[in-house]
Coordinates of C-alpha atoms and ligand atoms in Angstrom, one line a residue:
M165 CA -26.2 6.0 -7.8
S166 CA -24.8 9.7 -8.7
T167 CA -21.6 9.7 -9.2
A168 CA -20.4 13.3 -9.5
K169 CA -17.7 14.3 -7.9
K170 CA -18.4 15.5 -3.8
E171 CA -16.3 17.3 -1.7
V172 CA -15.5 13.8 0.3
K173 CA -14.3 13.9 4.5
R174 CA -13.9 10.6 4.4
V175 CA -12.8 8.3 1.4
T176 CA -15.0 5.2 1.4
T177 CA -15.0 2.4 -0.9
H178 CA -17.9 4.0 -1.9
V179 CA -16.0 6.9 -3.0
L180 CA -13.3 4.9 -4.8
R181 CA -15.7 2.4 -7.2
A182 CA -17.7 6.2 -8.2
M183 CA -13.6 7.8 -9.2
K184 CA -13.7 4.5 -11.1
E185 CA -17.3 5.2 -12.7
R186 CA -16.3 8.9 -13.5
G187 CA -12.8 8.3 -14.7
E188 CA -11.3 10.1 -12.0
K189 CA -8.1 8.6 -11.0
I190 CA -7.2 7.1 -6.9
S191 CA -4.0 8.4 -5.8
M192 CA -2.2 5.7 -2.8
L193 CA 0.5 5.5 -1.1
T194 CA 2.2 3.4 1.5
S195 CA 2.9 5.2 5.4
Y196 CA 3.4 3.8 8.3
D197 CA 3.4 6.3 11.7
F198 CA 1.7 9.2 12.5
S199 CA 3.7 12.0 11.9
M200 CA 4.0 11.2 7.8
T201 CA -0.2 10.2 7.9
R202 CA -0.1 14.0 9.0
I203 CA 1.6 15.2 6.0
V204 CA 0.6 12.6 3.1
D205 CA -3.7 12.8 4.4
E206 CA -3.0 16.9 4.3
A207 CA -2.0 16.6 1.0
G208 CA -5.0 14.9 -0.2
V209 CA -3.9 11.4 -0.8
D210 CA -6.9 9.8 -1.4
V211 CA -5.8 5.8 0.4
I212 CA -3.1 5.3 2.9
L213 CA -1.4 2.0 2.6
V214 CA -0.1 0.1 6.1
G215 CA 2.0 -1.4 3.4
D216 CA 3.3 -4.8 4.8
S217 CA 6.2 -2.7 3.1
A218 CA 7.3 -1.4 6.7
S219 CA 9.6 -4.8 6.8
N220 CA 11.7 -3.4 4.5
V221 CA 12.0 -0.1 4.8
I222 CA 11.3 0.7 8.7
H223 CA 12.2 -2.3 10.2
G224 CA 14.8 -3.4 7.4
H225 CA 14.3 -6.8 6.5
E226 CA 15.5 -8.0 3.3
T227 CA 11.5 -9.6 2.1
T228 CA 8.7 -8.1 3.6
L229 CA 8.2 -11.9 4.8
P230 CA 9.2 -11.3 8.8
I231 CA 6.9 -8.5 10.1
T232 CA 4.4 -9.3 12.4
L233 CA 0.8 -8.6 12.9
D234 CA 1.6 -7.1 15.7
Q235 CA 3.5 -5.2 14.2
M236 CA 1.5 -4.0 11.3
I237 CA -1.3 -3.3 14.2
D238 CA 0.6 -1.4 16.2
H239 CA 1.7 0.8 12.8
A240 CA -2.2 1.2 11.8
C241 CA -2.9 2.7 14.9
A242 CA -0.1 5.1 14.4
V243 CA -1.4 6.3 10.6
V244 CA -4.9 5.6 12.1
K245 CA -4.7 8.6 13.8
G246 CA -3.0 10.7 11.6
A247 CA -5.6 10.2 8.3
K248 CA -8.6 12.2 9.0
R249 CA -9.4 12.2 5.2
A250 CA -8.0 8.9 3.4
L251 CA -9.4 5.3 3.8
V252 CA -6.9 3.6 6.0
V253 CA -6.4 -0.1 4.1
V254 CA -3.8 -3.0 5.8
D255 CA -1.6 -5.4 4.6
L256 CA -2.4 -8.6 6.0
P257 CA 1.1 -9.9 6.8
F258 CA 2.4 -12.9 5.7
G259 CA 1.9 -16.0 7.7
H260 CA -2.1 -15.2 9.1
Y261 CA -4.0 -16.2 6.5
Q262 CA -2.8 -18.5 3.9
G263 CA -4.8 -21.4 3.6
D264 CA -7.1 -20.4 6.7
S265 CA -9.9 -18.6 6.0
R266 CA -11.3 -18.3 9.7
A267 CA -7.5 -18.0 10.4
A268 CA -7.6 -15.0 7.5
L269 CA -10.8 -14.1 9.8
K270 CA -9.3 -13.7 13.1
S271 CA -6.5 -12.0 11.2
A272 CA -9.0 -9.1 9.8
I273 CA -11.2 -8.8 12.7
R274 CA -7.7 -7.9 14.9
I275 CA -6.7 -5.1 13.1
M276 CA -10.0 -3.9 12.6
K277 CA -10.6 -4.0 16.6
E278 CA -7.6 -2.6 17.6
S279 CA -6.4 -0.6 15.3
G280 CA -9.7 1.3 14.0
A281 CA -8.1 1.0 9.8
H282 CA -11.2 0.7 8.0
A283 CA -10.6 -1.6 5.3
I284 CA -7.3 -4.9 4.6
K285 CA -5.1 -6.5 1.5
M286 CA -4.6 -10.0 0.8
E287 CA -2.4 -11.2 -1.7
G288 CA -3.3 -14.2 -4.0
G289 CA -5.6 -15.0 -6.6
E290 CA -8.0 -18.3 -6.9
F291 CA -6.6 -19.6 -3.0
I292 CA -7.5 -16.8 -1.4
V293 CA -11.6 -16.4 -2.7
D294 CA -12.7 -18.1 0.5
S295 CA -11.2 -15.8 2.8
V296 CA -12.5 -12.9 1.2
K297 CA -15.7 -14.3 1.0
R298 CA -15.1 -14.7 4.8
I299 CA -13.8 -11.5 5.8
V300 CA -16.2 -9.1 3.1
S301 CA -18.9 -11.3 5.0
A302 CA -17.8 -10.1 8.6
G303 CA -18.9 -6.5 7.6
I304 CA -14.5 -6.1 6.3
P305 CA -13.7 -4.7 2.9
V306 CA -11.3 -6.1 1.7
M307 CA -8.5 -4.7 -1.8
G308 CA -6.7 -7.9 -3.3
H309 CA -3.0 -7.6 -4.4
L310 CA -2.0 -9.4 -7.9
G311 CA 1.1 -10.0 -10.0
L312 CA 3.9 -9.5 -8.4
M313 CA 3.1 -10.6 -4.4
P314 CA 6.4 -9.7 -2.6
Q315 CA 4.9 -12.5 0.4
S316 CA 5.5 -14.9 -2.7
I317 CA 9.5 -14.1 -3.0
Y318 CA 10.9 -17.8 -2.5
K319 CA 8.6 -19.1 -5.2
Y320 CA 9.1 -16.9 -7.7
G321 CA 12.4 -15.9 -7.0
T322 CA 12.8 -12.5 -8.6
Y323 CA 10.9 -9.0 -8.1
T324 CA 11.2 -9.4 -12.4
V325 CA 8.1 -8.0 -14.4
R326 CA 4.9 -11.0 -14.0
A327 CA 2.3 -11.9 -16.2
K328 CA 4.6 -12.1 -19.3
E329 CA 3.1 -15.1 -20.7
E330 CA -0.1 -15.6 -22.2
E331 CA -1.1 -19.0 -19.2
E332 CA -0.1 -16.8 -15.8
A333 CA -2.5 -13.4 -17.9
K334 CA -5.1 -15.2 -17.9
Q335 CA -4.8 -16.8 -14.3
L336 CA -4.7 -13.0 -13.6
I337 CA -7.3 -12.1 -15.3
S338 CA -9.4 -14.6 -13.8
D339 CA -8.6 -14.6 -10.4
A340 CA -9.1 -11.0 -10.8
K341 CA -12.7 -11.8 -11.6
S342 CA -12.5 -14.4 -8.7
L343 CA -11.6 -11.3 -6.4
Q344 CA -14.6 -9.0 -7.7
K345 CA -17.0 -11.6 -7.7
A346 CA -16.1 -12.6 -4.3
G347 CA -16.6 -9.3 -2.6
A348 CA -13.3 -7.3 -3.1
F349 CA -13.2 -3.9 -3.9
G350 CA -10.3 -3.1 -5.2
V351 CA -7.0 -5.0 -6.8
V352 CA -3.3 -4.2 -6.8
L353 CA -2.2 -4.9 -9.5
E354 CA 2.3 -5.1 -9.3
K355 CA 4.1 -4.5 -12.3
I356 CA 3.0 -6.6 -15.2
P357 CA 2.4 -5.4 -18.6
R358 CA 1.1 -2.1 -18.9
D359 CA -1.4 -3.7 -21.6
L360 CA -2.3 -6.4 -19.4
A361 CA -3.2 -3.8 -16.4
R362 CA -5.1 -2.1 -19.4
Q363 CA -7.1 -5.7 -19.9
T364 CA -7.6 -6.3 -16.0
S365 CA -8.8 -2.3 -15.6
E366 CA -11.6 -3.0 -18.8
K367 CA -13.0 -5.7 -17.3
L368 CA -13.2 -5.4 -13.4
K369 CA -15.6 -2.5 -12.4
I370 CA -13.8 -2.0 -9.0
P371 CA -11.3 -0.2 -9.2
T372 CA -7.3 -1.2 -9.9
I373 CA -4.3 0.1 -8.6
G374 CA -0.9 0.0 -10.3
I375 CA 2.3 -0.3 -9.3
G376 CA 4.5 -0.6 -12.3
A377 CA 1.5 -1.7 -14.1
G378 CA 1.6 0.8 -16.2
P379 CA -1.0 4.2 -17.3
D380 CA -4.7 2.7 -17.5
C381 CA -5.2 1.6 -14.2
D382 CA -7.2 3.1 -11.9
G383 CA -5.2 4.7 -9.5
Q384 CA -1.4 4.7 -8.6
V385 CA 0.0 3.0 -5.1
L386 CA 4.4 3.9 -4.4
V387 CA 5.7 2.7 -1.4
L388 CA 6.6 6.6 -0.1
H389 CA 10.2 6.0 1.4
D390 CA 10.5 5.0 -2.3
M391 CA 9.3 8.5 -4.5
L392 CA 11.0 10.4 -1.1
G393 CA 14.0 9.1 -1.9
I394 CA 14.1 8.4 1.5
N395 CA 15.4 4.9 0.5
K396 CA 17.7 4.9 -2.3
D397 CA 19.4 1.9 -3.0
F398 CA 15.7 0.5 -4.6
S399 CA 15.7 2.4 -8.7
P400 CA 13.7 0.7 -9.9
R401 CA 11.6 1.8 -13.7
F402 CA 8.7 2.9 -12.6
L403 CA 9.4 4.7 -9.6
R404 CA 9.5 8.0 -9.9
R405 CA 11.1 9.6 -7.4
Y406 CA 10.0 13.4 -6.0
A407 CA 12.3 14.0 -3.4
N408 CA 15.6 13.5 -2.7
L409 CA 15.2 13.1 1.2
F410 CA 18.3 10.8 2.1
D411 CA 20.2 14.1 1.2
V412 CA 17.8 17.0 2.1
I413 CA 17.7 15.3 5.5
K414 CA 21.5 14.0 5.4
D415 CA 22.7 17.7 5.4
A416 CA 20.6 18.6 7.9
V417 CA 22.0 16.4 10.6
S418 CA 25.4 17.2 9.8
A419 CA 24.5 20.9 9.4
Y420 CA 23.3 20.4 13.3
I421 CA 26.6 18.1 14.2
G422 CA 28.6 20.9 12.9
D423 CA 26.6 23.1 15.2
V424 CA 26.6 21.4 18.0
K425 CA 30.7 20.7 17.7
S426 CA 31.3 24.2 17.0
Q427 CA 28.6 25.7 20.4
D428 CA 27.4 27.7 17.9
F429 CA 23.7 25.8 19.0
P430 CA 22.4 26.7 21.3
N431 CA 22.3 30.9 20.7
E432 CA 21.4 33.0 23.3
K433 CA 18.1 32.8 21.9
E434 CA 17.6 29.5 21.8
A435 CA 18.1 29.3 25.7
Y436 CA 16.1 30.0 28.7
Ligands
LIG616 O1 2.9 -3.3 0.9 C1 3.3 -2.6 0.3 O2 4.0 -1.3 0.2 C2 2.6 -2.5 -1.1 C3 2.7 -1.4 -1.8 C4 3.7 -2.2 -2.8 C5 1.4 -1.9 -3.0 O3 1.9 -4.1 -1.3

């Protein structure tokens, strides 16, 4: 198959693989609703992740654990409607796949059937290999997620960089290979040393997408609300802020309040 770049109408898992083969970086962002998705998709992002980070940035929970499968499906339905070009990947939420590959398949099927999404993502290595195989065998593309896995935050106790020690680094590479063998089409590498992310990316045929994993991954992902500066409380070193929408929105809302109070809004032209 030729890997030459063509204008793609819809990004697929095959397109991502071809991008890795020709060294073209993959852009991925989270989105959780229709309006934001239209903007992100029109800008040309390759992959939109309906991340379980919705638990934090949309629902206000401290961790990703409380978000439910129904809530993820609601977000996914809205995102699918807004995404014309990007591949839409949806996180399987905590409690809907761990330790039970049949439950994992059931959750994945619900997401695909009820939302129209194109793929699912799951956190974990060798422990989820049976689930990955089962889901892939049902025709559903699966993306893995290694390194810092926020659904396991109570096991780690902290959000610091993972796999700095040799044993955990070796395990991560072995997990990544197992996910690839099980049929995963890509893997997110979160908050691991740059060198380990490079080695992992070199060893895999499937693309790696980094977040806090340095420049040598095959692509990058950020949480939309963090990179747009809507969420001001989160400033890890890996995060580049492309806008300061918290202040932009606050200033606009303050101006509106002022105009309403002063009776400047609505004016003659804005009335019927
Ligand atoms: O839920 C999410 O936003 C994610 C990204 C951080 C990769 O999993």
